[in-house]
XYZ file of C-alpha atoms in Angstrom:
729
model
C -6.234 11.338 -7.570
C -8.344 13.997 -5.854
C -9.336 13.726 -2.208
C -12.968 13.405 -3.240
C -12.148 10.535 -5.584
C -10.185 8.844 -2.839
C -13.021 9.209 -0.412
C -15.371 7.525 -2.844
C -13.141 4.468 -2.507
C -13.620 4.495 1.270
C -16.278 1.791 1.266
C -14.250 -0.467 -0.974
C -11.134 0.048 1.073
C -12.924 -0.731 4.341
C -14.216 -4.021 2.920
C -10.821 -5.060 1.579
C -9.321 -6.382 4.809
C -9.050 -9.788 3.128
C -9.089 -8.615 -0.463
C -5.957 -10.438 -1.590
C -6.942 -13.610 0.199
C -10.299 -13.447 -1.566
C -8.608 -12.959 -4.923
C -6.271 -15.911 -4.244
C -9.211 -18.104 -3.209
C -11.046 -17.198 -6.392
C -7.993 -18.014 -8.550
C -7.430 -21.338 -6.779
C -11.086 -22.302 -6.942
C -11.271 -21.450 -10.653
C -8.136 -23.517 -11.213
C -9.579 -26.459 -9.272
C -12.780 -26.229 -11.334
C -10.689 -26.345 -14.486
C -8.847 -29.431 -13.188
C -12.176 -31.052 -12.403
C -13.374 -30.351 -15.937
C -10.148 -31.827 -17.378
C -10.571 -34.888 -15.188
C -14.115 -35.431 -16.443
C -12.986 -34.849 -20.011
C -10.089 -37.261 -19.513
C -12.417 -40.063 -18.482
C -14.283 -39.642 -21.749
C -11.248 -39.231 -23.987
C -7.900 -40.519 -22.731
C -8.296 -42.722 -19.657
C -8.338 -46.443 -20.457
C -9.872 -48.817 -17.913
C -10.160 -52.367 -19.195
C -12.169 -53.756 -16.239
C -13.901 -50.892 -14.387
C -15.840 -51.743 -11.249
C -19.590 -51.766 -11.859
C -20.842 -49.105 -9.440
C -24.618 -48.641 -9.229
C -25.940 -45.848 -11.465
C -26.780 -43.709 -8.415
C -23.208 -43.930 -7.153
C -21.839 -43.068 -10.589
C -24.205 -40.123 -10.656
C -22.910 -39.063 -7.247
C -19.323 -39.106 -8.562
C -20.280 -36.939 -11.489
C -22.256 -34.665 -9.175
C -19.210 -34.000 -7.000
C -17.119 -33.269 -10.097
C -19.921 -31.048 -11.333
C -20.008 -29.230 -7.971
C -16.260 -28.521 -8.212
C -16.745 -27.129 -11.734
C -19.719 -25.036 -10.639
C -17.836 -23.739 -7.571
C -15.003 -22.695 -9.838
C -17.435 -20.649 -11.912
C -19.464 -19.207 -8.992
C -16.358 -18.280 -6.974
C -15.733 -15.228 -9.109
C -18.929 -13.667 -7.719
C -18.757 -15.098 -4.210
C -17.291 -13.866 -0.935
C -14.500 -15.586 0.957
C -16.811 -17.352 3.384
C -19.085 -18.695 0.679
C -16.079 -19.924 -1.297
C -14.836 -21.757 1.781
C -18.220 -23.344 2.419
C -18.654 -24.509 -1.199
C -15.159 -25.980 -1.327
C -15.650 -27.617 2.055
C -18.819 -29.287 0.835
C -17.043 -30.569 -2.276
C -14.065 -31.902 -0.266
C -16.354 -33.673 2.246
C -18.458 -35.137 -0.600
C -15.359 -36.510 -2.303
C -14.089 -38.081 0.908
C -17.486 -39.644 1.467
C -17.476 -41.147 -2.051
C -14.038 -42.697 -1.516
C -15.044 -44.069 1.872
C -18.345 -45.497 0.561
C -17.111 -46.882 -2.774
C -16.384 -50.443 -1.605
C -19.417 -50.745 0.792
C -21.711 -49.544 -2.002
C -20.303 -52.186 -4.335
C -20.657 -54.864 -1.638
C -24.224 -53.900 -0.730
C -25.339 -53.543 -4.334
C -24.522 -57.152 -5.064
C -22.112 -56.188 -7.849
C -18.681 -57.688 -7.982
C -16.458 -55.752 -5.550
C -13.446 -56.351 -7.728
C -12.325 -54.343 -10.732
C -10.526 -51.146 -11.482
C -11.406 -48.189 -9.258
C -13.140 -45.315 -11.017
C -10.375 -42.933 -12.182
C -12.303 -39.881 -10.919
C -11.963 -41.243 -7.398
C -8.172 -41.278 -7.691
C -7.708 -37.613 -8.740
C -6.849 -36.682 -5.156
C -5.677 -33.184 -6.125
C -9.302 -32.059 -6.467
C -10.413 -32.597 -2.840
C -7.003 -31.548 -1.494
C -7.143 -28.182 -3.299
C -10.722 -27.740 -2.162
C -9.685 -28.462 1.441
C -6.839 -25.950 1.308
C -9.254 -23.277 0.060
C -11.841 -24.190 2.653
C -9.742 -24.833 5.773
C -6.232 -23.702 4.962
C -3.016 -25.712 4.622
C -3.752 -27.915 7.601
C -7.060 -29.007 6.074
C -5.360 -29.810 2.771
C -2.662 -31.958 4.370
C -5.232 -33.776 6.521
C -7.401 -34.587 3.486
C -4.270 -35.649 1.575
C -3.238 -37.939 4.427
C -6.739 -39.445 4.638
C -6.868 -40.140 0.899
C -3.335 -41.513 1.047
C -4.766 -44.201 3.331
C -8.301 -44.611 1.914
C -7.425 -45.023 -1.775
C -4.801 -47.795 -1.333
C -7.060 -49.659 1.095
C -9.902 -49.315 -1.375
C -7.782 -50.747 -4.152
C -6.781 -53.662 -1.938
C -10.433 -54.288 -1.042
C -11.355 -54.232 -4.743
C -8.324 -56.357 -5.702
C -7.121 -53.505 -7.940
C -3.365 -53.911 -7.431
C -1.981 -53.763 -10.943
C 1.176 -51.848 -11.855
C -0.997 -49.193 -13.476
C -3.010 -48.752 -10.262
C 0.106 -48.441 -8.088
C 1.744 -45.974 -10.505
C -1.485 -43.952 -10.676
C -1.749 -43.757 -6.870
C 1.851 -42.662 -6.403
C 1.610 -40.062 -9.149
C -1.739 -38.798 -7.966
C -0.383 -38.448 -4.423
C 2.714 -36.619 -5.715
C 0.561 -34.249 -7.775
C -1.620 -33.553 -4.764
C 1.465 -32.826 -2.604
C 2.730 -30.346 -5.218
C -0.610 -28.596 -5.691
C -1.300 -28.566 -1.953
C 2.054 -26.824 -1.380
C 1.399 -24.348 -4.202
C -2.112 -23.566 -3.003
C -0.987 -23.187 0.583
C 1.784 -20.843 -0.496
C -0.665 -18.833 -2.584
C -3.064 -18.318 0.303
C -0.219 -17.611 2.722
C 1.214 -14.989 0.358
C -2.221 -13.381 -0.018
C -2.745 -13.312 3.777
C 0.651 -11.712 4.250
C -0.219 -9.119 1.633
C -3.469 -8.356 3.466
C -1.629 -8.067 6.773
C 1.065 -5.841 5.251
C -1.604 -3.687 3.646
C -3.398 -3.295 6.961
C -0.189 -2.235 8.687
C 0.576 0.167 5.848
C -2.934 1.645 6.061
C -2.497 2.231 9.790
C 0.859 3.859 9.227
C -0.537 5.959 6.375
C -3.444 7.076 8.566
C -1.095 8.178 11.346
C 1.145 10.011 8.881
C -1.877 11.597 7.235
C -3.189 12.812 10.588
C 0.206 14.289 11.408
C 0.385 15.909 7.988
C -3.160 17.225 8.442
C -2.180 18.891 11.723
C 0.814 20.499 10.052
C -1.369 21.572 7.114
C -4.047 23.150 9.294
C -1.497 24.880 11.498
C 0.334 26.275 8.499
C -2.905 27.420 6.795
C -4.142 28.913 10.011
C -0.896 30.771 10.643
C -0.883 32.109 7.090
C -4.535 33.110 7.346
C -4.040 34.884 10.645
C -0.933 36.635 9.370
C -2.411 37.665 6.011
C -5.920 38.548 7.120
C -6.505 38.765 10.861
C -3.385 40.463 12.221
C -3.574 43.301 9.718
C -7.283 43.727 10.335
C -6.911 43.981 14.101
C -3.878 46.238 13.883
C -5.480 48.713 11.473
C -8.781 48.574 13.361
C -7.017 49.885 16.492
C -5.811 52.889 14.508
C -8.553 53.273 11.902
C -9.737 56.625 10.661
C -13.187 57.286 9.216
C -11.736 57.065 5.706
C -10.217 53.613 6.413
C -13.358 52.010 7.853
C -15.080 50.921 4.574
C -11.972 49.158 3.277
C -11.275 47.797 6.755
C -14.831 46.473 6.970
C -14.391 44.613 3.711
C -11.077 43.202 4.943
C -12.707 42.047 8.176
C -15.481 40.307 6.277
C -12.873 38.657 4.084
C -10.981 37.520 7.166
C -14.179 36.068 8.614
C -14.903 34.176 5.372
C -11.343 32.894 5.351
C -11.784 31.571 8.883
C -14.945 29.728 7.890
C -13.221 28.377 4.750
C -10.510 26.871 6.980
C -13.113 24.334 8.214
C -13.896 23.205 4.645
C -10.532 22.327 3.107
C -10.301 22.132 -0.626
C -10.650 18.522 -1.743
C -11.294 19.025 -5.428
C -8.614 19.403 -8.039
C -8.147 22.695 -9.824
C -7.517 22.888 -13.537
C -4.131 24.387 -14.339
C -5.928 26.767 -16.704
C -7.996 28.031 -13.784
C -4.937 28.320 -11.603
C -3.194 30.271 -14.384
C -6.105 32.683 -14.671
C -6.059 33.299 -10.947
C -2.324 34.076 -11.019
C -2.857 36.447 -13.939
C -5.568 38.299 -11.994
C -3.359 38.411 -8.901
C -0.442 39.836 -10.845
C -2.675 42.422 -12.498
C -4.096 43.561 -9.150
C -0.556 44.157 -7.835
C 0.767 45.798 -10.986
C 3.061 42.871 -11.809
C 3.770 41.295 -15.163
C 2.589 37.739 -15.731
C 4.296 35.180 -17.951
C 4.270 31.455 -18.538
C 6.896 29.045 -19.828
C 4.886 26.405 -21.647
C 7.780 25.078 -23.677
C 9.040 23.195 -20.619
C 5.912 21.052 -20.482
C 6.519 17.361 -20.959
C 4.327 14.658 -22.478
C 1.812 13.583 -19.872
C 1.879 16.930 -18.084
C -1.034 16.967 -15.631
C -3.898 19.335 -16.426
C -4.959 19.657 -12.780
C -3.421 20.263 -9.370
C -4.845 19.519 -5.891
C -7.022 22.360 -4.562
C -4.995 22.821 -1.377
C -1.811 23.109 -3.484
C -3.360 25.762 -5.736
C -4.590 27.654 -2.711
C -1.153 27.505 -0.989
C 0.776 28.598 -4.052
C -1.619 31.439 -4.791
C -1.488 32.602 -1.169
C 2.327 32.484 -1.173
C 2.452 34.466 -4.435
C 0.076 37.034 -2.977
C 2.146 37.491 0.144
C 5.292 37.825 -1.979
C 3.600 40.594 -4.017
C 2.412 42.284 -0.812
C 6.047 42.241 0.383
C 7.082 43.876 -2.876
C 4.543 46.636 -2.441
C 5.550 47.104 1.200
C 9.330 46.891 0.983
C 10.051 47.798 -2.665
C 7.286 50.230 -3.728
C 7.631 51.512 -7.279
C 9.859 48.662 -8.402
C 8.899 46.313 -11.198
C 7.629 42.841 -10.273
C 6.816 39.731 -12.287
C 5.019 36.439 -11.761
C 6.156 33.435 -13.818
C 4.308 30.100 -14.040
C 6.226 27.034 -15.247
C 4.879 23.538 -15.737
C 7.383 20.709 -15.661
C 6.105 17.161 -15.772
C 3.243 16.795 -13.351
C 4.333 19.691 -11.158
C 4.092 23.476 -11.227
C 6.438 26.270 -10.292
C 5.649 29.911 -9.546
C 8.320 32.620 -9.263
C 7.691 36.119 -7.983
C 10.585 38.423 -8.828
C 11.228 42.121 -8.189
C 14.097 44.465 -8.943
C 13.949 46.243 -5.613
C 16.781 46.804 -3.103
C 16.712 43.291 -1.725
C 17.941 42.520 1.794
C 20.513 40.614 3.763
C 18.955 37.228 4.561
C 21.379 36.593 7.392
C 20.083 39.693 9.130
C 16.453 38.549 9.017
C 15.249 36.846 12.151
C 14.118 33.242 11.518
C 10.627 33.977 12.772
C 9.868 36.777 10.329
C 6.203 36.059 9.697
C 5.837 37.162 6.071
C 8.447 34.705 4.876
C 8.359 31.924 7.452
C 4.567 31.658 7.824
C 2.897 32.902 4.663
C 5.401 31.496 2.193
C 7.744 28.771 3.422
C 5.475 26.987 5.950
C 2.497 27.368 3.663
C 4.175 25.431 0.848
C 5.746 22.885 3.125
C 2.348 21.991 4.554
C 1.110 20.804 1.123
C 4.305 18.997 0.213
C 5.741 21.879 -1.770
C 8.927 23.891 -1.507
C 9.605 27.600 -1.171
C 12.920 29.419 -1.311
C 13.781 33.094 -1.088
C 16.856 34.315 -3.001
C 18.059 37.844 -2.394
C 21.003 40.032 -1.506
C 21.364 43.804 -0.936
C 20.878 45.598 -4.219
C 19.897 42.469 -6.176
C 16.136 42.315 -5.748
C 14.183 39.394 -4.377
C 13.100 36.087 -6.013
C 10.460 34.005 -4.244
C 10.604 30.545 -5.836
C 7.749 28.171 -4.988
C 7.198 24.726 -6.530
C 5.180 21.589 -6.091
C 5.494 18.107 -7.528
C 3.275 15.119 -6.819
C 4.774 13.136 -4.014
C 6.749 10.165 -5.261
C 4.681 6.989 -5.424
C 4.600 4.915 -2.280
C 7.372 2.407 -2.112
C 6.482 -0.390 -4.458
C 5.292 -3.637 -2.959
C 7.923 -5.657 -4.752
C 7.041 -9.272 -5.209
C 9.443 -11.357 -3.141
C 12.238 -12.791 -5.193
C 12.386 -15.872 -2.991
C 10.398 -19.031 -3.405
C 6.878 -19.670 -2.268
C 7.637 -21.862 0.776
C 10.048 -21.742 3.675
C 13.179 -23.906 3.466
C 11.850 -26.353 6.010
C 8.514 -26.789 4.216
C 10.211 -27.090 0.873
C 12.501 -29.878 2.109
C 9.524 -31.685 3.672
C 7.613 -31.565 0.389
C 10.718 -32.720 -1.481
C 11.173 -35.687 0.877
C 7.538 -36.759 0.390
C 7.860 -36.470 -3.352
C 11.233 -38.230 -3.479
C 9.648 -41.265 -1.802
C 7.359 -41.732 -4.831
C 9.905 -42.586 -7.537
C 11.862 -44.708 -5.056
C 8.678 -46.648 -4.286
C 7.993 -47.197 -7.966
C 11.619 -48.174 -8.536
C 11.380 -50.837 -5.807
C 8.016 -51.986 -7.168
C 9.632 -52.493 -10.572
C 11.334 -55.614 -9.153
C 7.889 -57.219 -8.980
C 6.661 -56.447 -12.448
C 9.800 -56.075 -14.565
C 12.262 -58.767 -15.409
C 14.885 -56.060 -16.048
C 14.270 -53.452 -13.349
C 17.630 -51.651 -13.587
C 16.430 -48.850 -15.934
C 13.484 -48.187 -13.588
C 15.800 -48.198 -10.540
C 18.072 -45.714 -12.299
C 15.072 -43.519 -13.133
C 13.833 -43.674 -9.544
C 17.203 -42.716 -8.087
C 17.667 -39.886 -10.596
C 14.188 -38.469 -9.940
C 14.593 -38.745 -6.163
C 17.900 -36.879 -6.474
C 16.169 -34.261 -8.656
C 13.546 -33.747 -5.958
C 16.253 -33.299 -3.333
C 18.174 -30.828 -5.494
C 15.092 -28.763 -6.298
C 13.747 -28.779 -2.741
C 16.956 -28.135 -0.841
C 16.304 -24.386 -0.862
C 13.069 -22.441 -1.105
C 14.518 -19.372 -2.821
C 14.354 -18.738 -6.519
C 16.264 -21.537 -8.260
C 19.571 -20.525 -9.783
C 20.861 -21.567 -13.147
C 22.954 -24.374 -11.632
C 19.961 -25.823 -9.791
C 17.854 -25.727 -12.966
C 20.641 -27.344 -14.968
C 21.235 -30.171 -12.464
C 17.531 -30.869 -11.938
C 16.934 -30.725 -15.697
C 19.750 -33.155 -16.413
C 18.581 -35.635 -13.780
C 14.983 -35.364 -14.950
C 15.717 -35.820 -18.644
C 18.089 -38.648 -17.813
C 15.285 -40.389 -15.850
C 12.870 -39.972 -18.749
C 15.527 -41.277 -21.097
C 15.553 -44.619 -19.228
C 12.174 -45.331 -20.845
C 14.073 -45.973 -24.032
C 15.678 -48.940 -22.240
C 12.476 -50.877 -21.729
C 10.579 -49.308 -18.835
C 7.766 -48.142 -21.064
C 7.186 -51.620 -22.565
C 7.779 -54.074 -19.750
C 8.782 -57.654 -20.446
C 5.361 -58.801 -19.235
C 3.509 -56.697 -21.826
C 3.655 -56.307 -25.570
C 2.835 -52.594 -25.712
C 3.436 -49.376 -23.756
C 1.614 -49.283 -20.447
C 0.645 -46.414 -18.224
C 2.784 -47.831 -15.420
C 5.743 -48.009 -17.762
C 5.592 -44.253 -18.330
C 5.867 -43.312 -14.663
C 9.348 -41.676 -15.086
C 7.806 -39.139 -17.497
C 4.844 -38.356 -15.238
C 7.054 -38.134 -12.164
C 9.447 -35.887 -14.087
C 6.529 -33.497 -14.616
C 6.181 -33.215 -10.833
C 9.877 -32.318 -10.595
C 9.246 -29.562 -13.127
C 6.266 -28.477 -11.042
C 8.624 -28.119 -8.089
C 10.690 -25.751 -10.220
C 7.547 -23.606 -10.419
C 7.525 -23.562 -6.633
C 11.016 -22.085 -6.912
C 9.779 -19.343 -9.236
C 11.090 -20.890 -12.504
C 7.895 -21.645 -14.468
C 9.485 -20.745 -17.818
C 12.306 -23.207 -17.251
C 9.804 -25.895 -16.277
C 7.795 -25.380 -19.459
C 10.959 -25.414 -21.594
C 12.188 -28.698 -20.034
C 8.771 -30.208 -20.647
C 9.444 -30.102 -24.400
C 12.499 -32.465 -24.527
C 10.903 -34.699 -21.845
C 7.832 -35.123 -24.074
C 10.061 -35.740 -27.087
C 11.809 -38.569 -25.202
C 8.424 -40.040 -24.325
C 7.424 -39.940 -27.982
C 10.633 -41.773 -28.962
C 10.046 -44.386 -26.270
C 6.491 -45.252 -27.303
C 7.008 -45.354 -31.079
C 5.525 -47.187 -32.926
C 2.657 -47.439 -30.405
C -0.075 -48.245 -29.682
C -0.842 -44.959 -27.885
C -3.996 -45.681 -25.882
C -2.324 -45.379 -22.466
C 0.148 -42.748 -23.619
C -2.636 -40.192 -23.733
C -3.365 -40.575 -20.024
C 0.273 -40.158 -19.083
C 0.693 -37.192 -21.397
C -2.470 -35.541 -20.114
C -1.492 -35.936 -16.477
C 2.027 -34.577 -17.045
C 0.731 -31.564 -18.994
C -1.878 -30.850 -16.348
C 0.723 -31.062 -13.546
C 3.217 -28.701 -15.200
C 0.522 -26.436 -16.614
C -1.266 -26.129 -13.271
C 1.967 -25.521 -11.348
C 3.176 -22.938 -13.873
C -0.255 -21.337 -13.929
C -0.337 -21.017 -10.142
C 3.190 -19.616 -10.084
C 2.324 -17.030 -12.720
C -0.931 -16.293 -10.896
C 1.116 -15.477 -7.811
C 3.104 -12.927 -9.803
C -0.190 -11.440 -10.994
C -1.477 -11.536 -7.451
C 1.570 -9.671 -6.238
C 1.067 -6.958 -8.884
C -2.580 -6.745 -8.021
C -1.677 -6.512 -4.343
C 0.668 -3.651 -5.169
C -2.028 -1.710 -7.017
C -4.578 -2.383 -4.271
C -2.127 -1.406 -1.611
C -1.401 1.914 -3.338
C -5.107 2.623 -3.802
C -5.921 1.658 -0.221
C -3.093 3.827 1.092
C -4.390 6.785 -0.869
C -7.952 6.254 0.276
C -6.874 5.772 3.899
C -4.539 8.744 3.844
C -7.095 11.056 2.254
C -9.863 10.018 4.635
C -7.638 10.371 7.710
C -6.290 13.674 6.393
C -9.705 15.159 5.770
C -11.085 13.993 9.116
C -8.142 15.396 11.048
C -8.088 18.647 9.055
C -11.771 19.213 9.694
C -11.576 18.417 13.409
C -8.480 20.549 14.006
C -9.792 23.427 11.921
C -13.119 23.377 13.759
C -11.277 23.442 17.062
C -9.175 26.451 15.992
C -12.060 28.373 14.510
C -14.218 27.727 17.598
C -11.433 29.071 19.814
C -10.936 32.127 17.628
C -14.668 32.748 17.518
C -14.606 33.022 21.294
C -11.683 35.471 21.290
C -11.526 37.817 18.343
C -14.495 36.553 16.298
C -16.896 39.166 17.702
C -14.335 41.892 16.999
C -14.132 40.883 13.346
C -17.873 41.013 13.148
C -17.902 44.541 14.651
C -15.125 45.725 12.371
C -16.995 44.255 9.412
C -19.972 46.485 10.232
C -17.849 49.528 9.352
C -18.781 51.506 12.487
C -16.435 53.215 14.911
C -15.069 50.975 17.640
C -15.221 51.823 21.308
C -12.094 52.370 23.356
C -12.594 48.994 24.974
C -12.856 47.302 21.583
C -9.715 49.068 20.399
C -7.870 47.802 23.468
C -9.120 44.318 22.786
C -7.925 44.560 19.168
C -4.451 45.364 20.418
C -4.547 42.608 23.014
C -5.625 39.951 20.532
C -3.186 41.107 17.858
C -0.356 40.802 20.406
C -1.521 37.392 21.580
C -1.595 36.130 18.006
C 1.898 37.426 17.327
C 3.090 35.871 20.554
C 1.766 32.534 19.324
C 4.249 32.772 16.455
C 7.234 34.428 18.080
C 7.050 33.899 21.840
C 8.269 30.275 21.757
C 9.293 29.233 25.267
C 8.164 32.603 26.621
C 4.558 31.819 25.709
C 3.644 30.195 29.058
C 0.162 30.938 30.411
C 1.507 33.186 33.233
C 3.479 35.282 30.713
C 0.588 35.407 28.269
C -1.699 36.658 31.059
C 0.823 39.319 32.082
C 1.206 40.420 28.439
C -2.573 40.685 28.167
C -2.744 42.874 31.271
C -0.007 45.128 29.859
C -1.739 45.436 26.504
C -4.974 46.269 28.251
C -3.093 49.234 29.783
C -2.048 50.295 26.250
C 1.452 48.797 26.293
C 2.701 47.531 22.905
C 4.147 44.112 23.882
C 6.472 41.988 21.700
C 7.819 38.636 22.956
C 10.558 36.934 20.862
C 12.222 33.539 21.301
C 13.860 32.789 17.961
C 17.190 31.286 19.072
C 16.960 27.542 18.872
C 20.640 27.205 19.786
C 20.107 28.632 23.264
C 19.371 25.801 25.674
C 17.449 26.651 28.857
C 16.799 24.067 31.557
C 13.392 23.864 33.187
C 14.342 25.518 36.472
C 16.027 28.435 34.722
C 13.079 28.759 32.346
C 10.642 29.095 35.263
C 12.807 31.790 36.834
C 12.987 33.646 33.477
C 9.190 33.558 33.090
C 8.628 34.834 36.649
C 11.086 37.696 36.010
C 9.351 38.522 32.733
C 5.958 38.699 34.463
C 7.326 41.243 36.910
C 8.774 43.346 34.065
C 5.504 43.234 32.128
C 3.477 44.337 35.139
C 5.674 47.418 35.464
C 6.031 48.195 31.747
C 4.694 51.305 29.987
C 4.672 52.553 26.399
C 6.268 49.685 24.491
C 7.824 46.499 25.711
C 10.160 43.949 24.047
C 11.108 40.733 25.879
C 13.622 38.564 24.065
C 15.750 35.495 24.572
C 19.320 36.251 23.503
C 21.484 33.994 21.291
C 23.982 31.584 22.823
C 27.272 33.195 23.781
C 25.798 36.417 25.136
C 26.552 37.302 28.711
C 22.812 37.444 29.531
C 19.991 35.016 28.912
C 17.287 37.523 28.052
C 16.491 41.242 27.985
C 13.353 43.230 28.701
C 13.098 46.785 27.381
C 10.285 49.277 27.825
C 9.807 53.005 28.125
C 10.103 52.567 31.894
C 13.376 50.646 32.016
C 15.694 48.133 30.334
C 16.897 45.093 32.311
C 18.757 41.889 31.722
C 18.236 38.381 33.089
C 20.890 35.799 33.757
C 23.975 37.957 33.349
């Protein structure tokens, strides 16, 4: 991805502070809309109400309107922002609560009989609970669930709707709402954590990018000064009339290079273009060019970042300049290799080579123009040589490894404490129904066994929040199927009825909630698989029928497991989406921070150079003879620039000023501090600098001030045509 492409994503990245939360809210709202549609469809197809309460037409229309709003919100959410989604869901939740609260007063005031079965759409408590979670967060969902847990039973009592079917429906509806409230809360919490983690990652990426940008600019500036400016100033101080035209062209090139530093390359360069540039470079230096295409792999990139192409070309050019300088007349070659998405350039000569151990670490041609240049763009450069064996400059670049993947957590969706609380609430449901069976069954023992088994299954599944292991799935599955199997012993067809009743199938519906809890523990596939034998047991229990009330139980169970599995799978998708978004946001943030820091730092450097040696480059570029004063200034600035690379701890302002005075007198000054193993405390360093200033003020001809390696009997030496002295020994 080029820097320009990343910067185009800046606006999107800036508006994505809550991107994952928005995505989660859209998924949940769409799911709630689908549940509302299924509820409305269920009323028309599978729900059997023998004696429904006669609500006024306006109230019935209001119920359908709220359901319609939930469906419409589910559709509109995909094109709405987070705030609008919250508002729409909040309106739907409040409307549903108002309908439940007003149902009995409306019946009483309308003159209709206040008794009868409560409208089934007013008992699907999952709908307002999910809407409340989306609108106000987990706290809102639990508050609405608690309110409905009180309102609906009181409404049934007021309407004298206390049949076994009604009680079973209330318990199962409450259990389903608990499960979906927990899942929805976990979904939003996961999304919010992903947003927070992405924000932290973006901040860290921006800081790293700014640091990398400073290194990049410094390396490019050092290479530019070494390759273009130092040589221009040095030759200008000694230029003859014959040299001036070429020197003028070099000065203009140096000036253009300085200006180019402020506009870093952000576009990608085609490998074919990079290859052509290397061929031209090799031809200009009399070197042979070759390519090794057979090492290309499938998917090999056809482009490289512009700054990488620039750095590798510059390093190759400096390597060829070194060949011409140190091994004139010897054959040289340039080899381009493409491996995977990276590139490699080797510059080889058959010259005399050199002893690398004898080269000072600060040698500019290698350290600045080759090694640091490649390091600044994430590349690598190595120099292989030995006396009599020639020199190989090996540079390479590979795309940085992808940012560490945002691996979806392997644990469950809730904390252990929250999981146990949800399990306790859910376990109370089958125990309640088991106790209630004493009032409507002459033989309640199968129902009691089912209630105990299902309560135990809830405890087993909810004891931990992490991903359920095989043993947990096996135990929970055994308990659940055993509970459903009790329906074969008479629960489905109670002694007081001659056919299967909805209340008699409560073990099957409650079992579906247990399987939904398995989805909370990241085992949706196991839940769906266990649903098959549970449904088969239901079918055996209700044969030969009739099946009127079986459809309602089957529909509710399928919706519970399907919704739970769908949300669990959606969370996996959300995690993958979060990973992709995080990577894209990191790239966009890094590129923007990199470009801003590069531009600012480069402008600062170029402005400072314009004040110092910029006018000299302009004068040299005119091709006219310099004055004696300008020649002295060329020498002063060249020395100052070299000091910036080599002087190290000697480059304090007082020493720099003394060196400038000496150069103004015509003294050739060199300051070297290239011994990192020599420790100097602050007090000693101040004394060393003061001594060096005195030596510089008395120097003539040429002067070399140098910090000596550890183990020497002196700390530093100063040598000039006037004298040679030692410090610290």
